[in-house]
PDB file of C-alpha atoms in Angstrom:
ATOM      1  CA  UNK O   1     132.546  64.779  74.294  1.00 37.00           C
ATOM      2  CA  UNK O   2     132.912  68.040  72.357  1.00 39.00           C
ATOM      3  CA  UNK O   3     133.863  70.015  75.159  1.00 39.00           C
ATOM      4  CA  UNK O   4     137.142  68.138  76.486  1.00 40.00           C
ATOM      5  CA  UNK O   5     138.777  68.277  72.836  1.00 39.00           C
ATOM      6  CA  UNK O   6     142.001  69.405  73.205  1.00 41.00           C
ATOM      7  CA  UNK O   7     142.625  73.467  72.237  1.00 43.00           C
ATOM      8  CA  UNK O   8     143.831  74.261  68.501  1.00 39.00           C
ATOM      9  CA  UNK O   9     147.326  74.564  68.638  1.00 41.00           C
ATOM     10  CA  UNK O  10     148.794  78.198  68.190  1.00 40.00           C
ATOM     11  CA  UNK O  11     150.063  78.606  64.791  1.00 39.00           C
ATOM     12  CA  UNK O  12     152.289  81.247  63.169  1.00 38.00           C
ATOM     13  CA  UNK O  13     151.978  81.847  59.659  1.00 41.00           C
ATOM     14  CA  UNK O  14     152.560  85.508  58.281  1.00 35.00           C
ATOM     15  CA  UNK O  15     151.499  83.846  54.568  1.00 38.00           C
ATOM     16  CA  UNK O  16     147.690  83.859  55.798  1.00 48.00           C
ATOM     17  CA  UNK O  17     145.509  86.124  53.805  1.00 56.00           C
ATOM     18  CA  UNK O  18     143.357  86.716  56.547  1.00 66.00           C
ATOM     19  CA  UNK O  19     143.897  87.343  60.310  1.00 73.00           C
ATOM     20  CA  UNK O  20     142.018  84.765  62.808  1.00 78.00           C
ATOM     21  CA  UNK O  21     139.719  84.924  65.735  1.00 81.00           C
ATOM     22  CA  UNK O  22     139.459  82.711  68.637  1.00 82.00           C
ATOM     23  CA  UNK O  23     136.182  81.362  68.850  1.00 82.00           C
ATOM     24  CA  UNK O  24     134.580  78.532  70.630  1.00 80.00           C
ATOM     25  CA  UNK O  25     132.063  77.095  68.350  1.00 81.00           C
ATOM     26  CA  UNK O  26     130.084  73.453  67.816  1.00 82.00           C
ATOM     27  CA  UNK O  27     129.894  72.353  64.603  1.00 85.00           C
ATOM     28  CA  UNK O  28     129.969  68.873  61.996  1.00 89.00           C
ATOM     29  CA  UNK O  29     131.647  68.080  58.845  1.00 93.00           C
ATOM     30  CA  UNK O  30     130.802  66.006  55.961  1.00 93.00           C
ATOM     31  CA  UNK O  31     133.979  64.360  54.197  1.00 94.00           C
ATOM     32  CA  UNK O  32     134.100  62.983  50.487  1.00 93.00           C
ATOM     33  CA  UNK O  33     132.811  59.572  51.398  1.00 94.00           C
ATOM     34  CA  UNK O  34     129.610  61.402  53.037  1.00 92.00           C
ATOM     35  CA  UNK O  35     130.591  60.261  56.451  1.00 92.00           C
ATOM     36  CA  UNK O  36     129.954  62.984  59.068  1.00 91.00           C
ATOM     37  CA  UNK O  37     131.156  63.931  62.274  1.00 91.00           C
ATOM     38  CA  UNK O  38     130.644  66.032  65.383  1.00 89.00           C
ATOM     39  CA  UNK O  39     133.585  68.996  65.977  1.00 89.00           C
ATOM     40  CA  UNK O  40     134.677  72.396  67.530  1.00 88.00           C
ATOM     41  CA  UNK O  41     136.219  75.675  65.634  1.00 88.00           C
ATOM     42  CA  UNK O  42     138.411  77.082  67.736  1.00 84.00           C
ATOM     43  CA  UNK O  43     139.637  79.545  65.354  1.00 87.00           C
ATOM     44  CA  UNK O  44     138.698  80.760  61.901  1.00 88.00           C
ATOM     45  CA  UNK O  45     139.196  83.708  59.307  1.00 88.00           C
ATOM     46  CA  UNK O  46     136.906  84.773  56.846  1.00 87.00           C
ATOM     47  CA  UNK O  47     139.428  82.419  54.653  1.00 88.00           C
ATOM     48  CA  UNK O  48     140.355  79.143  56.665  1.00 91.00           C
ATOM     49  CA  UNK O  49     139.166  77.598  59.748  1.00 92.00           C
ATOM     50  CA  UNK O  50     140.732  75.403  62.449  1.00 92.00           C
ATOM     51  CA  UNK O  51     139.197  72.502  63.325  1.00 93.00           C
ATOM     52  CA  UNK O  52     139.483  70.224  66.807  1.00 90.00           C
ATOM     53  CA  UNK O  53     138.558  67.045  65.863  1.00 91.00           C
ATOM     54  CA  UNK O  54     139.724  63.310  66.657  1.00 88.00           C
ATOM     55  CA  UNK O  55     138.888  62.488  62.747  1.00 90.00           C
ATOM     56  CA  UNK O  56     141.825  62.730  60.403  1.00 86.00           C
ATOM     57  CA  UNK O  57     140.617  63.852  56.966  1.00 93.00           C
ATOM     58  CA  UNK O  58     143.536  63.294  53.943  1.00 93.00           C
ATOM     59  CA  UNK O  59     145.401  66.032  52.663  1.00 92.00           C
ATOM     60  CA  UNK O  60     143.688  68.122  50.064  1.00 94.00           C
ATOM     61  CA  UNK O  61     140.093  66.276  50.992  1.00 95.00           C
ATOM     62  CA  UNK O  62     137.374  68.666  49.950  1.00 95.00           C
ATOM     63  CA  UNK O  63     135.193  69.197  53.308  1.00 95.00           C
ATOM     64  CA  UNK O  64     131.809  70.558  54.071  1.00 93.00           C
ATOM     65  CA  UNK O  65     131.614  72.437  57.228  1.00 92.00           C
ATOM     66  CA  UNK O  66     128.811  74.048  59.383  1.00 87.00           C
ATOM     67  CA  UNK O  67     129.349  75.941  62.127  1.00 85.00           C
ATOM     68  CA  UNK O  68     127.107  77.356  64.891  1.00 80.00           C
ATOM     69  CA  UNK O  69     126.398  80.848  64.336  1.00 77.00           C
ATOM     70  CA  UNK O  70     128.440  81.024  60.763  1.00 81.00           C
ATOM     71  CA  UNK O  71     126.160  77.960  58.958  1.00 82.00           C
ATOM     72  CA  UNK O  72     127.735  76.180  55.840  1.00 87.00           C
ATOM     73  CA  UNK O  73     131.343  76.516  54.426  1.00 90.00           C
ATOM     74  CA  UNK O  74     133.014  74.495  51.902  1.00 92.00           C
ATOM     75  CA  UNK O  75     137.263  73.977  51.459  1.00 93.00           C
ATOM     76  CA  UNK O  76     140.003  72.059  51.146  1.00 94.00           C
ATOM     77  CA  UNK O  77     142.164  70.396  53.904  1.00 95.00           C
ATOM     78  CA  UNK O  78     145.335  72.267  53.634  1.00 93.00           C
ATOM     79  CA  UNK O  79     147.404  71.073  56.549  1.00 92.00           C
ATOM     80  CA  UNK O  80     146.730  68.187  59.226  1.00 93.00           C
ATOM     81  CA  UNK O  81     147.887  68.206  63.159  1.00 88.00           C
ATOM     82  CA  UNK O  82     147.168  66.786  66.272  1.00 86.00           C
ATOM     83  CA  UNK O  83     143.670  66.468  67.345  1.00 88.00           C
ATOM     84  CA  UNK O  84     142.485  68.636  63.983  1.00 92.00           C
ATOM     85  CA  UNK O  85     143.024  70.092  60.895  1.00 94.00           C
ATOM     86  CA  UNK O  86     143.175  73.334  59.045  1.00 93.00           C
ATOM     87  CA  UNK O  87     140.672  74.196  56.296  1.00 92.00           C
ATOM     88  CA  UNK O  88     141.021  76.674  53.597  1.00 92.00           C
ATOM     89  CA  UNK O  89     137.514  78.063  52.660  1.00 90.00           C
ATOM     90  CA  UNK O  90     136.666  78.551  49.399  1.00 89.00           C
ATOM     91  CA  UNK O  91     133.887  81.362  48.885  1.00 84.00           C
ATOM     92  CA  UNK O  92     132.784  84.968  47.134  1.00 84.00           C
ATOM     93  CA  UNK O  93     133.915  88.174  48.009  1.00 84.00           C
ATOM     94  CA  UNK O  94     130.652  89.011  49.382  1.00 84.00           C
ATOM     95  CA  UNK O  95     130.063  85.661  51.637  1.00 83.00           C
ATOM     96  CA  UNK O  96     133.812  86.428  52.737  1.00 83.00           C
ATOM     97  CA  UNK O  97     132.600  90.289  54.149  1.00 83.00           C
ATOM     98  CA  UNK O  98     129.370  88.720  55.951  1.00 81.00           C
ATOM     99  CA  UNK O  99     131.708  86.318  57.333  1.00 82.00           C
ATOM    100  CA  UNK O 100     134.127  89.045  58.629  1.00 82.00           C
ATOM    101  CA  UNK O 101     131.388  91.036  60.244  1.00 79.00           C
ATOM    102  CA  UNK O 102     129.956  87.652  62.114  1.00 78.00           C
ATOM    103  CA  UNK O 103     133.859  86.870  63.428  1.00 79.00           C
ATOM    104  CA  UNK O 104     133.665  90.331  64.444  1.00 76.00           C
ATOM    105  CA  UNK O 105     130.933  90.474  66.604  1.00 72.00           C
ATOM    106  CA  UNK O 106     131.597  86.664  67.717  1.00 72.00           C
ATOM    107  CA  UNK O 107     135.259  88.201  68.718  1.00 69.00           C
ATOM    108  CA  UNK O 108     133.777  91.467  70.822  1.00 64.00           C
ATOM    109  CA  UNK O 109     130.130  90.258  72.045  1.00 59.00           C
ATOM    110  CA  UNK O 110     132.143  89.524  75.276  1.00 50.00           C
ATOM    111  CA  UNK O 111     134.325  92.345  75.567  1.00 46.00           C
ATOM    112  CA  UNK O 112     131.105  94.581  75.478  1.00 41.00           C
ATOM    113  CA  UNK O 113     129.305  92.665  77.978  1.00 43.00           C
ATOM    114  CA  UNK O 114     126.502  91.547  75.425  1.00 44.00           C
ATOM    115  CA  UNK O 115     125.317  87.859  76.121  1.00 46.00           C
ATOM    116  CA  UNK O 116     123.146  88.003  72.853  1.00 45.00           C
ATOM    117  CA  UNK O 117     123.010  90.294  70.210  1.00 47.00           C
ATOM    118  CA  UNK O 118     121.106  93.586  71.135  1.00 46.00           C
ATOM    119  CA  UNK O 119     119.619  93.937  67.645  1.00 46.00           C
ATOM    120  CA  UNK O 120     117.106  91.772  68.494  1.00 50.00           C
ATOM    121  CA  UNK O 121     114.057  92.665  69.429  1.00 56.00           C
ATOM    122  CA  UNK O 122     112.753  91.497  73.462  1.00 63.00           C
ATOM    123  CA  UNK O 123     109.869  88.858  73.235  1.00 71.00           C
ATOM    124  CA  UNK O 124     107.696  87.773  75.769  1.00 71.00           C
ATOM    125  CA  UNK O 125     107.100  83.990  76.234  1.00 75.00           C
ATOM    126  CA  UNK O 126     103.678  83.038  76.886  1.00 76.00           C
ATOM    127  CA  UNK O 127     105.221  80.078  79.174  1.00 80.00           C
ATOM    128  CA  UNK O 128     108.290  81.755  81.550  1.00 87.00           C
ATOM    129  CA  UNK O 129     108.467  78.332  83.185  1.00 91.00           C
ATOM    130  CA  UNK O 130     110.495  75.858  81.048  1.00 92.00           C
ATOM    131  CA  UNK O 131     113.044  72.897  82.020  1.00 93.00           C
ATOM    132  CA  UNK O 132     116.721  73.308  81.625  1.00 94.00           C
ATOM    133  CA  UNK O 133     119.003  69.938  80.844  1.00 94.00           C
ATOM    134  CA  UNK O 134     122.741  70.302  81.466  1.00 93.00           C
ATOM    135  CA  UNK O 135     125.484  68.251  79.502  1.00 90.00           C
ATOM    136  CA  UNK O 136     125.495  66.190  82.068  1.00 91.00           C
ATOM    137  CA  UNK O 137     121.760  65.134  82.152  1.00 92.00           C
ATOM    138  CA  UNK O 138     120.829  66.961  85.426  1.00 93.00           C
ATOM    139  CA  UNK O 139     117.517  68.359  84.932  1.00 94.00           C
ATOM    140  CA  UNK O 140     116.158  71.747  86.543  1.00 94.00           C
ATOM    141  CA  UNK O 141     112.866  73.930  86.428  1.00 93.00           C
ATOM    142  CA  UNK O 142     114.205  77.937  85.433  1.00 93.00           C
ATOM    143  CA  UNK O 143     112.057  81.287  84.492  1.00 91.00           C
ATOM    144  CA  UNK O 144     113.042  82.747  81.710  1.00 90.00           C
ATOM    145  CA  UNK O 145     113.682  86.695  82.490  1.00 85.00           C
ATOM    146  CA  UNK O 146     114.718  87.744  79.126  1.00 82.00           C
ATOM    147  CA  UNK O 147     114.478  86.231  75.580  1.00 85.00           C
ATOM    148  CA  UNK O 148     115.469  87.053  72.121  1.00 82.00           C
ATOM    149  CA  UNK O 149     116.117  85.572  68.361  1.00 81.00           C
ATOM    150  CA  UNK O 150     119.863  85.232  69.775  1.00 82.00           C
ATOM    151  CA  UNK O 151     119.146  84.069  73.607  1.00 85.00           C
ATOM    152  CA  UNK O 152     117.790  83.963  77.005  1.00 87.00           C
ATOM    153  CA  UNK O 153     118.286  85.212  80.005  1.00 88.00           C
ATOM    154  CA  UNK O 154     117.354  82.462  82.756  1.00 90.00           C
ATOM    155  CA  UNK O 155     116.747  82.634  86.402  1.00 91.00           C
ATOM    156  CA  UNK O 156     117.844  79.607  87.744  1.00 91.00           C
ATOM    157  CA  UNK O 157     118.577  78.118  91.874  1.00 86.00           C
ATOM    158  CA  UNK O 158     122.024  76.121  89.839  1.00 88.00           C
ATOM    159  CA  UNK O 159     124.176  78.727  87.609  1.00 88.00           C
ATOM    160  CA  UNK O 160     125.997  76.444  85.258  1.00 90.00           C
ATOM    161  CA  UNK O 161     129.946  77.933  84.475  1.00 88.00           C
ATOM    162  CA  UNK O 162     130.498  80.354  81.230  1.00 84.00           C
ATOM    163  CA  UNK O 163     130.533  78.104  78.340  1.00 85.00           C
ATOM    164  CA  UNK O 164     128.791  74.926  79.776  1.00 89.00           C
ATOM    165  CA  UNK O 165     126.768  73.750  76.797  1.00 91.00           C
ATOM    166  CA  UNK O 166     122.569  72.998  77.988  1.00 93.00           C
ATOM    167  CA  UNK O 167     119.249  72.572  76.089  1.00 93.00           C
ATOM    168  CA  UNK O 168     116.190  74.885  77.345  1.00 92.00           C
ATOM    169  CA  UNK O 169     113.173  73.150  76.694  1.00 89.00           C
ATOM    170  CA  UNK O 170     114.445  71.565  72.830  1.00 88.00           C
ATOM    171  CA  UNK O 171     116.566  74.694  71.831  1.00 88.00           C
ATOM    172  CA  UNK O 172     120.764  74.183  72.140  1.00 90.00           C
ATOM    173  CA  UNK O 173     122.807  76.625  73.447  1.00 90.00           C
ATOM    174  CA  UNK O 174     125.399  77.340  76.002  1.00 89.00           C
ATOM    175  CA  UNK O 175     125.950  79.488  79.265  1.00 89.00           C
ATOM    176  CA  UNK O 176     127.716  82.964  78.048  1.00 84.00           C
ATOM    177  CA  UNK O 177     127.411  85.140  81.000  1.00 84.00           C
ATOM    178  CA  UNK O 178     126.470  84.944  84.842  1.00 83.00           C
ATOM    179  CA  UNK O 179     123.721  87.225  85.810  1.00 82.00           C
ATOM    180  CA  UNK O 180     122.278  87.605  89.485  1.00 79.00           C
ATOM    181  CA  UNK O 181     120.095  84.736  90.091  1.00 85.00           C
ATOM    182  CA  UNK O 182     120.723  83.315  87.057  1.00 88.00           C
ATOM    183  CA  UNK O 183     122.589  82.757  83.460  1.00 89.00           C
ATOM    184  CA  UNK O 184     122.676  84.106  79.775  1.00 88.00           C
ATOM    185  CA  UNK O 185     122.307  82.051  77.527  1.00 89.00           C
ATOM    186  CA  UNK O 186     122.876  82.212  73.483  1.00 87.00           C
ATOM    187  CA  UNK O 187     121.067  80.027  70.951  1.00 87.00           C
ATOM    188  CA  UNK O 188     123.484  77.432  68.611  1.00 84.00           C
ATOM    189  CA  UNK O 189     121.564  79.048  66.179  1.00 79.00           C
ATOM    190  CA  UNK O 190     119.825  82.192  65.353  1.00 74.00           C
ATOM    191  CA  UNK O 191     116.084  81.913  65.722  1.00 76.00           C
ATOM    192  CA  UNK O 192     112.507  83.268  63.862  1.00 77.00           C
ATOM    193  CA  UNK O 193     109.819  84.888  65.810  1.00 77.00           C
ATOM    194  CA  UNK O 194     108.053  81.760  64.845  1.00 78.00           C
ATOM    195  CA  UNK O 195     110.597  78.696  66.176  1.00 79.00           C
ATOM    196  CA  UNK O 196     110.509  80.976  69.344  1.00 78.00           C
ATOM    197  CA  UNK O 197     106.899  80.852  69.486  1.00 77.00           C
ATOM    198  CA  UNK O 198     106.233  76.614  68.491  1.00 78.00           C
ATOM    199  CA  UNK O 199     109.558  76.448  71.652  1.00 77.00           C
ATOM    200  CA  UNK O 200     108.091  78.527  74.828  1.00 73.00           C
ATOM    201  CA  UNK O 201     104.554  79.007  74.106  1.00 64.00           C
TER     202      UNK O 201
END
């Protein structure tokens, strides 16, 4: 399972053009042969990303990437380790400062205490009352407090642990804060008014 890979090993390399962030995100990549398989970032810059996975790519292999919250990258495999590899992105300028500002709010949303990006407008569901699947298949009726294109705020009787990964109703997403009676929850992807609508009406 995703979430028992082991952690990206620390690496020191003053070379890097770019400095990373930690991160703890789901993703899949698509190798030359097409073949494509499940992984986690644990770190990435707005120029390379490291990648946990059991699946040994070759040296140089050209990879496509998508990660949760940062979408589609393409780059090279540039170095090879235990349990991953490193990936040097290839990308514009401008792609490279959108990606910046995304590591940068990935990197602080904690530190300032925001389970889901306040930018986002409130919206009411017309259903509060939707069903709540953990990793592990245990099942459990919650009311949803709070929701937004980002997340959900969930009251709950069972508050799964910061990072446990969960569907509500069909939408993927994972446990980012502990709230009274309940969790916060953020989206594996950023949502439209109208996915949000077709999921808890």
């Amino acid at each position: 399972m995703l979430n028992v890979l082991p952690p990206i090993p620390a690496v020191a390399d003053d070379r890097r053009a770019f400095k990373r962030v930690n991160v703890d995100l789901l993703g899949r990549f698509m190798l030359e042969n097409r073949s494509e398989y499940p992984c986690r970032i644990g770190n990435m810059s707005p120029g390379d990303v490291g990648v946990v996975t059991p699946v040994v790519p070759r040296a140089g292999e050209r990879v496509i990437l998508y990660a949760d919250h940062v979408g589609r990258l393409e780059g090279a495999v540039t170095r090879l380790y235990s349990g991953g590899f490193a990936l040097v992105t290839q990308a514009t300028d401008r792609k490279r400062e959108k990606l910046a500002a995304k590591l940068m709010w990935l990197a602080n949303r904690h530190e300032l205490s925001l389970p889901e990006d306040r930018r986002h407008e409130r919206i009411e569901p017309r259903n509060p009352v939707i069903e709540m699947v953990l990793e592990d298949g245990r099942r459990y009726e919650v009311r949803i407090q709070d929701l937004s294109l980002s997340g959900a705020a969930v009251l709950c009787a069972v508050r799964p642990a910061i990072g446990a990964r969960l569907t509500l109703g069909t939408m993927h997403g994972r446990v980012v804060r502990q709230i009274e009676d309940g969790v916060a929850i953020e989206f594996a992807s950023l949502q439209t008014p109208e996915s949000l609508d077709r999921n808890f009406s």
